PDB file of C-alpha atoms in Angstrom:
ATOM      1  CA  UNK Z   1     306.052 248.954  83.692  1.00  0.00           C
ATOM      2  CA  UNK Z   2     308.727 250.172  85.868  1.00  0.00           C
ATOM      3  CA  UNK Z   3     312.663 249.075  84.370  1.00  0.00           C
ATOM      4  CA  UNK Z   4     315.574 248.673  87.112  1.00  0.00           C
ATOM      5  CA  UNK Z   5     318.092 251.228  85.897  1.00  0.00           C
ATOM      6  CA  UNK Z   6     320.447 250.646  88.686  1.00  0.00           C
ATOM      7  CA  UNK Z   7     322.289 247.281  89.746  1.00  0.00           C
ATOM      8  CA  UNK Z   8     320.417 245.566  92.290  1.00  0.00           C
ATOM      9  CA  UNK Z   9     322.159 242.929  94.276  1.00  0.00           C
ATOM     10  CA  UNK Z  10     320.753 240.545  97.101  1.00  0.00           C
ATOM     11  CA  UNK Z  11     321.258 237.218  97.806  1.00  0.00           C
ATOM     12  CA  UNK Z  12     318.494 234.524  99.054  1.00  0.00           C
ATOM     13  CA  UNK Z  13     318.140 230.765  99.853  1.00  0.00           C
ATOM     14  CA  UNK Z  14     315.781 228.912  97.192  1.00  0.00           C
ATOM     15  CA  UNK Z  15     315.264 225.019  98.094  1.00  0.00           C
ATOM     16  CA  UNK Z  16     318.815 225.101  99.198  1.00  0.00           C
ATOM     17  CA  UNK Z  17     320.226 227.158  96.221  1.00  0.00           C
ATOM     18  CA  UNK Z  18     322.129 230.358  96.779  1.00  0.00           C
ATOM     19  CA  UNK Z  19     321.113 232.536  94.045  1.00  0.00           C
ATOM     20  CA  UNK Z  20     322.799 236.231  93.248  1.00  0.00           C
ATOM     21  CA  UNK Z  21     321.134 238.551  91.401  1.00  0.00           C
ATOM     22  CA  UNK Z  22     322.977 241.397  90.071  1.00  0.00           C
ATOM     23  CA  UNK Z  23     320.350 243.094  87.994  1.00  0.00           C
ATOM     24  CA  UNK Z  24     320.379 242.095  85.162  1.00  0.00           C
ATOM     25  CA  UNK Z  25     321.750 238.917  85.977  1.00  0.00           C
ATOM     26  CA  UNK Z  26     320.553 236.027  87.943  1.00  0.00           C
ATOM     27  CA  UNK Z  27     322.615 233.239  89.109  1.00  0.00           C
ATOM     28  CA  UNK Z  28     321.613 230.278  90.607  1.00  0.00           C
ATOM     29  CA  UNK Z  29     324.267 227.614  92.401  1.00  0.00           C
ATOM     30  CA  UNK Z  30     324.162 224.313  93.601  1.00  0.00           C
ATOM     31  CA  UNK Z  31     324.927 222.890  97.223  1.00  0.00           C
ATOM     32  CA  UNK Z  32     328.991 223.206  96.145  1.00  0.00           C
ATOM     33  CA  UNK Z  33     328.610 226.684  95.442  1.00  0.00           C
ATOM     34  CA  UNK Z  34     329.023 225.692  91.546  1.00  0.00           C
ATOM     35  CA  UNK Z  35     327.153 227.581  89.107  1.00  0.00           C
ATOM     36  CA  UNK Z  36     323.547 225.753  88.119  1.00  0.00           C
ATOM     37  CA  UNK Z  37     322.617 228.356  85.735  1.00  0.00           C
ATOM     38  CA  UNK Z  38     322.656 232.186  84.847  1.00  0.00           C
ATOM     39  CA  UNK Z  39     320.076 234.338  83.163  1.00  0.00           C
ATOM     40  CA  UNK Z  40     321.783 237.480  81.316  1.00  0.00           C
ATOM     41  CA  UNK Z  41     319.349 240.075  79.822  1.00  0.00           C
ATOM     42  CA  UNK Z  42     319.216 244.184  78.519  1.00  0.00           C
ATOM     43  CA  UNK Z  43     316.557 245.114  81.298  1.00  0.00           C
ATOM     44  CA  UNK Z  44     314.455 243.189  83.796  1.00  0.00           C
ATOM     45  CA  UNK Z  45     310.992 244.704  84.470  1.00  0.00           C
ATOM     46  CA  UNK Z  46     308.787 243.864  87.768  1.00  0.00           C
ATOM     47  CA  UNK Z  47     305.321 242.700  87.342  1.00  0.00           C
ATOM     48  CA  UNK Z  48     302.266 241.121  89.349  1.00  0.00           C
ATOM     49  CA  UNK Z  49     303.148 237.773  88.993  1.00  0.00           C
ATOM     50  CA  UNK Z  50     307.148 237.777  89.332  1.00  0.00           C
ATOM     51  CA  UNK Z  51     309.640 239.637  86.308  1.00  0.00           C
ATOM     52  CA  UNK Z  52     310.116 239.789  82.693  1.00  0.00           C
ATOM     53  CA  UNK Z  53     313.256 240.509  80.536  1.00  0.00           C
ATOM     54  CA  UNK Z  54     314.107 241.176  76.872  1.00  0.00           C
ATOM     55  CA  UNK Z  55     316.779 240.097  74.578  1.00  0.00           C
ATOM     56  CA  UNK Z  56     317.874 237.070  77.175  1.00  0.00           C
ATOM     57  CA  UNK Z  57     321.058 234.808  77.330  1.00  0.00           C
ATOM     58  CA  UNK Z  58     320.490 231.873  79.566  1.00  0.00           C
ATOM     59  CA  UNK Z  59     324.371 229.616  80.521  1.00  0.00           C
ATOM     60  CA  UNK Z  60     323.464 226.225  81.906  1.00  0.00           C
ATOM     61  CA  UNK Z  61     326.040 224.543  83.559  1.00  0.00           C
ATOM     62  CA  UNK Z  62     327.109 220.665  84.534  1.00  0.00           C
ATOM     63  CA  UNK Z  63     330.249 219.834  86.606  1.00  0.00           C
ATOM     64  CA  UNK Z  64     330.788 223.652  87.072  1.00  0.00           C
ATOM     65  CA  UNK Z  65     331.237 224.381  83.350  1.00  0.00           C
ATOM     66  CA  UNK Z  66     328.856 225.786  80.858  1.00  0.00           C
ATOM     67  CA  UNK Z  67     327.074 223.284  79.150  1.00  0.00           C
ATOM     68  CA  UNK Z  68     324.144 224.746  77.083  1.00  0.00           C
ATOM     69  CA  UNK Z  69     323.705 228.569  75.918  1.00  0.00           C
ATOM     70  CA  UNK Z  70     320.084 229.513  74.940  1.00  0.00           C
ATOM     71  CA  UNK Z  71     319.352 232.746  73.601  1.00  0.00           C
ATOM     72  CA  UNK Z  72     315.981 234.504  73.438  1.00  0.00           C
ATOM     73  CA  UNK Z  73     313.769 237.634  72.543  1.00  0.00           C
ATOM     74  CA  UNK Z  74     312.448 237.244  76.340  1.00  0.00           C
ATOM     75  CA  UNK Z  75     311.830 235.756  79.746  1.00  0.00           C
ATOM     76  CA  UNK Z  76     309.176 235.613  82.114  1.00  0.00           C
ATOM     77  CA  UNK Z  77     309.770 234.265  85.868  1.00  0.00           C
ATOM     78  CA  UNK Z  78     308.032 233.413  88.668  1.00  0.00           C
ATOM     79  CA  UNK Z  79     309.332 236.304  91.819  1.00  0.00           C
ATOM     80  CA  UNK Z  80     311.974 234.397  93.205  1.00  0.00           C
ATOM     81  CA  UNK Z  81     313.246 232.818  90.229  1.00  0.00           C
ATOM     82  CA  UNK Z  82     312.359 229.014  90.530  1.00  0.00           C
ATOM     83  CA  UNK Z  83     310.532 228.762  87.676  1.00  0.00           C
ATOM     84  CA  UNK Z  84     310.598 230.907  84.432  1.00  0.00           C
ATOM     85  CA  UNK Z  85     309.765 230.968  80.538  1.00  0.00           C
ATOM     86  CA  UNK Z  86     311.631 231.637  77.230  1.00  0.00           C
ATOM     87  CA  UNK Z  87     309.858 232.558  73.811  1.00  0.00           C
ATOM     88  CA  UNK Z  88     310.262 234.284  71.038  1.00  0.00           C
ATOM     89  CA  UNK Z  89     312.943 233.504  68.850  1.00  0.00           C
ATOM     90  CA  UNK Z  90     314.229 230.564  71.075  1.00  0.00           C
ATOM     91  CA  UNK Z  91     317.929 229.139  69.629  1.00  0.00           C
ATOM     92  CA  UNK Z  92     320.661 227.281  71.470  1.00  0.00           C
ATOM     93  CA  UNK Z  93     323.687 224.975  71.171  1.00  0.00           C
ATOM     94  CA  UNK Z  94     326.070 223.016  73.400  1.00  0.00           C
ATOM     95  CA  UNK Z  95     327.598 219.457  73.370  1.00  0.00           C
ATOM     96  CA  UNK Z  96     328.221 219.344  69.420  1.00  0.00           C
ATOM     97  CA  UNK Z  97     324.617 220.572  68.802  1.00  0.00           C
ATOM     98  CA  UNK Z  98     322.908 223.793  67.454  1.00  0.00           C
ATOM     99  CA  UNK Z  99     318.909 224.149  67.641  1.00  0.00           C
ATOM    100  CA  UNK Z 100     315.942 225.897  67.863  1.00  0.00           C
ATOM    101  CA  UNK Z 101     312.417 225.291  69.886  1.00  0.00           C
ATOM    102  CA  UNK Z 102     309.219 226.722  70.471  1.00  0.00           C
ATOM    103  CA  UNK Z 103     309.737 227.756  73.799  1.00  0.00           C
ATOM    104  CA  UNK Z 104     312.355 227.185  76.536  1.00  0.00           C
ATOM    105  CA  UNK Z 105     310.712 226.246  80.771  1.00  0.00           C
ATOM    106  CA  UNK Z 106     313.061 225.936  83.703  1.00  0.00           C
ATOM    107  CA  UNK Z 107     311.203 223.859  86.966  1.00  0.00           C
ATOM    108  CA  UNK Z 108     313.659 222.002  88.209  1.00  0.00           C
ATOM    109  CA  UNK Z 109     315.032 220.660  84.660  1.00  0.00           C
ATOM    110  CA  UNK Z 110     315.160 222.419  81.187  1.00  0.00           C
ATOM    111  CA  UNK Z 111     311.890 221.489  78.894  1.00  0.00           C
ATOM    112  CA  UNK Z 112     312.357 222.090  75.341  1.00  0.00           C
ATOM    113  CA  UNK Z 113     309.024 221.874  73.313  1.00  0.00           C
ATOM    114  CA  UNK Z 114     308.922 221.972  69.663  1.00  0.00           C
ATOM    115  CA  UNK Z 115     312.670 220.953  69.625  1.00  0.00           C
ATOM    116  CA  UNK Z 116     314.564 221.383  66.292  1.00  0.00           C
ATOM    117  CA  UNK Z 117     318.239 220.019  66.652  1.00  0.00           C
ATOM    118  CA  UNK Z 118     321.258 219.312  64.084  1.00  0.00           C
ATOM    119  CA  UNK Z 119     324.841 218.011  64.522  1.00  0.00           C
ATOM    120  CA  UNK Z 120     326.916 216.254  61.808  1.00  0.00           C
ATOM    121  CA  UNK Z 121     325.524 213.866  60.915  1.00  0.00           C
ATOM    122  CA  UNK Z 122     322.070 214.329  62.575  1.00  0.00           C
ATOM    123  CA  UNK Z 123     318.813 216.182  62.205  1.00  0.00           C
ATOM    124  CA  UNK Z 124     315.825 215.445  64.801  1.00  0.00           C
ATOM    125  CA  UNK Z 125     312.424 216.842  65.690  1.00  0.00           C
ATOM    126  CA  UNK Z 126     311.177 216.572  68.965  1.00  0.00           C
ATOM    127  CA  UNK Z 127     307.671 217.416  70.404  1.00  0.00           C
ATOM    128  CA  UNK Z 128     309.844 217.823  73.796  1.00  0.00           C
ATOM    129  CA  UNK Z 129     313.079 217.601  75.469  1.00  0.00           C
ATOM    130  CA  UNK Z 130     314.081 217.169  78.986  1.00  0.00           C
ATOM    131  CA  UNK Z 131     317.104 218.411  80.784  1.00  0.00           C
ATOM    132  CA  UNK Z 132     317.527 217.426  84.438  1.00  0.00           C
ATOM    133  CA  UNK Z 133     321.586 218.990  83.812  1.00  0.00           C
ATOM    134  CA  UNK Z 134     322.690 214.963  84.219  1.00  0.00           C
ATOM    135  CA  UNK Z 135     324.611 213.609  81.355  1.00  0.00           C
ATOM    136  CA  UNK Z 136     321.156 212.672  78.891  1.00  0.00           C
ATOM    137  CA  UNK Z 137     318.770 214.826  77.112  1.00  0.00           C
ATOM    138  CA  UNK Z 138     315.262 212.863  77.272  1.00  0.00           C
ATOM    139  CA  UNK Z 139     313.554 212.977  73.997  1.00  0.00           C
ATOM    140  CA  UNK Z 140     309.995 212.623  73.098  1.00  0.00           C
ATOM    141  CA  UNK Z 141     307.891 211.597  70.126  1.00  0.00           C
ATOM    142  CA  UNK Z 142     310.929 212.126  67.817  1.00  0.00           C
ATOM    143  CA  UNK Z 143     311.906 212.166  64.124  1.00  0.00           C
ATOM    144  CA  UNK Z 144     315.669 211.826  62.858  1.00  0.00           C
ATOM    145  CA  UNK Z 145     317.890 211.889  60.159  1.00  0.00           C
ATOM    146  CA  UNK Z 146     320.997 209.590  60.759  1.00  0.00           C
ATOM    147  CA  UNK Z 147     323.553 208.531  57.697  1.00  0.00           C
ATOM    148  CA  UNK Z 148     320.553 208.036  55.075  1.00  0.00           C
ATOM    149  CA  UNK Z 149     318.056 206.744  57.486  1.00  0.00           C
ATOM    150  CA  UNK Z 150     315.073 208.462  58.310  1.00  0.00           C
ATOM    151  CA  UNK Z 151     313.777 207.696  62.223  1.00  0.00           C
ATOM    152  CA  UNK Z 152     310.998 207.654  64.061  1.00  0.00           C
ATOM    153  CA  UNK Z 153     310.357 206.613  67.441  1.00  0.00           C
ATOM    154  CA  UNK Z 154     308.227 207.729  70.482  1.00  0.00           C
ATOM    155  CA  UNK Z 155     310.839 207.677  73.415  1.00  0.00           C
ATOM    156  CA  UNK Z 156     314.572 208.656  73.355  1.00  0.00           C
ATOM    157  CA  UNK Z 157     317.900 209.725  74.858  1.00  0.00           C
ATOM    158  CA  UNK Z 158     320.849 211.555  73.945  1.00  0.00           C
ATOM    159  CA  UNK Z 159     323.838 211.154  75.427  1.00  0.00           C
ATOM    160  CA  UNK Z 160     326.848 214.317  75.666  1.00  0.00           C
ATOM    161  CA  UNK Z 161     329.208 211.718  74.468  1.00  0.00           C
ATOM    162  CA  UNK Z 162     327.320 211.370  71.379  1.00  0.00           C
ATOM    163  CA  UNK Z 163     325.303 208.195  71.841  1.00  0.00           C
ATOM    164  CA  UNK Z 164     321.575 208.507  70.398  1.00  0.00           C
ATOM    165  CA  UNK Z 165     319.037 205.858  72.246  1.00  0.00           C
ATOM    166  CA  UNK Z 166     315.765 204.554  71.426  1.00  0.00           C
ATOM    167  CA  UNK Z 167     313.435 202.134  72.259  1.00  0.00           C
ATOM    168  CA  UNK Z 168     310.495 200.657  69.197  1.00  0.00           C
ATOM    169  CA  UNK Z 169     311.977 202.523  66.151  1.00  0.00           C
ATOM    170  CA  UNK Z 170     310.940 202.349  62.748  1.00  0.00           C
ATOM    171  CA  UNK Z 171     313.578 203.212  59.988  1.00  0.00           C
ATOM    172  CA  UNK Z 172     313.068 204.058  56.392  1.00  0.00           C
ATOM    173  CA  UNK Z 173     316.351 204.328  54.007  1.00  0.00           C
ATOM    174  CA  UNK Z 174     319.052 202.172  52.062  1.00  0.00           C
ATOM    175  CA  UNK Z 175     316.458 200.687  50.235  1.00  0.00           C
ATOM    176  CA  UNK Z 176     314.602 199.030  53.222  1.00  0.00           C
ATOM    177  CA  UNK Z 177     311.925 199.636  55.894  1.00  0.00           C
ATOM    178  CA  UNK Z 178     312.852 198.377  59.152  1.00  0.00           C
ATOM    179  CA  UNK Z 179     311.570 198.277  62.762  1.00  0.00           C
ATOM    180  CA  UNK Z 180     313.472 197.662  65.752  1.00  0.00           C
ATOM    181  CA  UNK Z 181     313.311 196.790  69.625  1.00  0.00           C
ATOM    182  CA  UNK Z 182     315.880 199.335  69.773  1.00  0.00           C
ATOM    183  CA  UNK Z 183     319.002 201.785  68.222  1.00  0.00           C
ATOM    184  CA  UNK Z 184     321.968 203.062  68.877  1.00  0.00           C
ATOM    185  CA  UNK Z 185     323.515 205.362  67.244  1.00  0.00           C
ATOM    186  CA  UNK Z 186     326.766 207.508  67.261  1.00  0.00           C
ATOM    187  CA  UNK Z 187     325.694 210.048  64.408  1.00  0.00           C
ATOM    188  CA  UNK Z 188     329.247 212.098  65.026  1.00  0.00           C
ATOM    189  CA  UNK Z 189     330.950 209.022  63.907  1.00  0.00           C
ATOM    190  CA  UNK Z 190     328.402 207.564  61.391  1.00  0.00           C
ATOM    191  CA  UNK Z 191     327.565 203.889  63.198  1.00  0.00           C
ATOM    192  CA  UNK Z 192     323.904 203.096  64.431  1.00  0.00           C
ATOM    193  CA  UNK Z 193     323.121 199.740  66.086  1.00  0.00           C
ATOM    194  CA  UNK Z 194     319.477 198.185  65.794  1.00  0.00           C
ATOM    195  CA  UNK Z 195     318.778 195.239  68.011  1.00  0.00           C
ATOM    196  CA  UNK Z 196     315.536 193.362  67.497  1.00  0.00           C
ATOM    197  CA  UNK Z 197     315.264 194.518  63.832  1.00  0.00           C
ATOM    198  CA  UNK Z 198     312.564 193.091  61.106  1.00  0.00           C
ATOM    199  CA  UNK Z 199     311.950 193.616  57.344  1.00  0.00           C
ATOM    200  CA  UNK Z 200     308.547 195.487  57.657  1.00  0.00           C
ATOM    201  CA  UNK Z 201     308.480 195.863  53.439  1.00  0.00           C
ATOM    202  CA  UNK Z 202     310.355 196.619  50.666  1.00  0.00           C
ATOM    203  CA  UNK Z 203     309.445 200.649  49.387  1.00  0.00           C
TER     204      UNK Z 203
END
């Protein structure tokens, strides 16, 4: 499999997005001419089906300004760069949070699966996290630690001002198992909210 060795640099229009790719980088911007994001890797390799690369850094930006960093052992990508694939050793952080996932997938929004995320005062497991670079993380089928509660519910977003919501939750901790038409929770500050909420027993 053939590497590029030499700095290759062209420029193309992608569903309105002017991307630069100055081998091996690839930058993609939006309609302002702001960056959207940027792939940084050791060596990008040509194949049938588009390009791979090794040892990857992926910037995501919002407003202009990097948002998200996600490192990983590689990257595969569609030819022109619409769509592409992280594994292997898949870690990240931005806004307040550090984490880790199964696998990263770029098409038109960032899809975490097997989403592993702290910040103080919060742990969470998602099956999957969506990223449409707006100003919420959508989070599905999810389990948290917040201040001595342990959470589960099946729909979720976080906010990058630090505001957890969620919708049909069901608490264990303090004592007391609760369910609840829905939380809010600012785990950087240690305050949650649950509206709607029941005694469902007593452990």
């Amino acid at each position: 499999m053939p590497r590029f060795l030499v700095p290759l640099i062209f420029s193309l229009a992608l569903a309105a997005q002017p991307v630069q790719v100055e081998a091996p980088w690839l930058t993609v911007y939006d309609v302002d001419g702001r960056p959207r994001w940027e792939v940084r890797m050791t060596y990008l390799a040509r194949t049938d089906e588009g390009w791979e690369g090794e040892n990857v850094e992926v910037r995501l930006f919002h407003a202009g300004e990097v948002a998200v960093v996600i490192n990983a052992h590689a990257i595969r990508a569609d030819r022109f760069g619409r769509t592409w694939t992280l594994v292997g050793d898949v870690t990240g952080a931005g806004e307040g949070i550090s984490f880790t996932c199964d696998l990263a997938q770029w098409s038109g929004g960032l899809v975490l699966v097997g989403l592993r995320a702290m910040r103080e005062g919060m742990s969470l497991v998602a099956a999957e996290a969506r990223w449409a670079l707006g100003e919420a993380i959508d989070l599905v089928d999810v389990q948290a630690t917040l201040d001595g509660w342990e959470v589960k519910f099946a729909d979720g977003r976080y906010l990058f001002d630090g505001l957890l919501l969620a919708s049909r939750v069901f608490m264990v901790g303090h004592g007391v198992v609760l369910a609840g038409e829905s939380l809010s929770a600012w785990p950087g500050e240690g305050r949650l909210s649950v509206r709607g909420a029941y005694l469902v027993r007593n452990p």
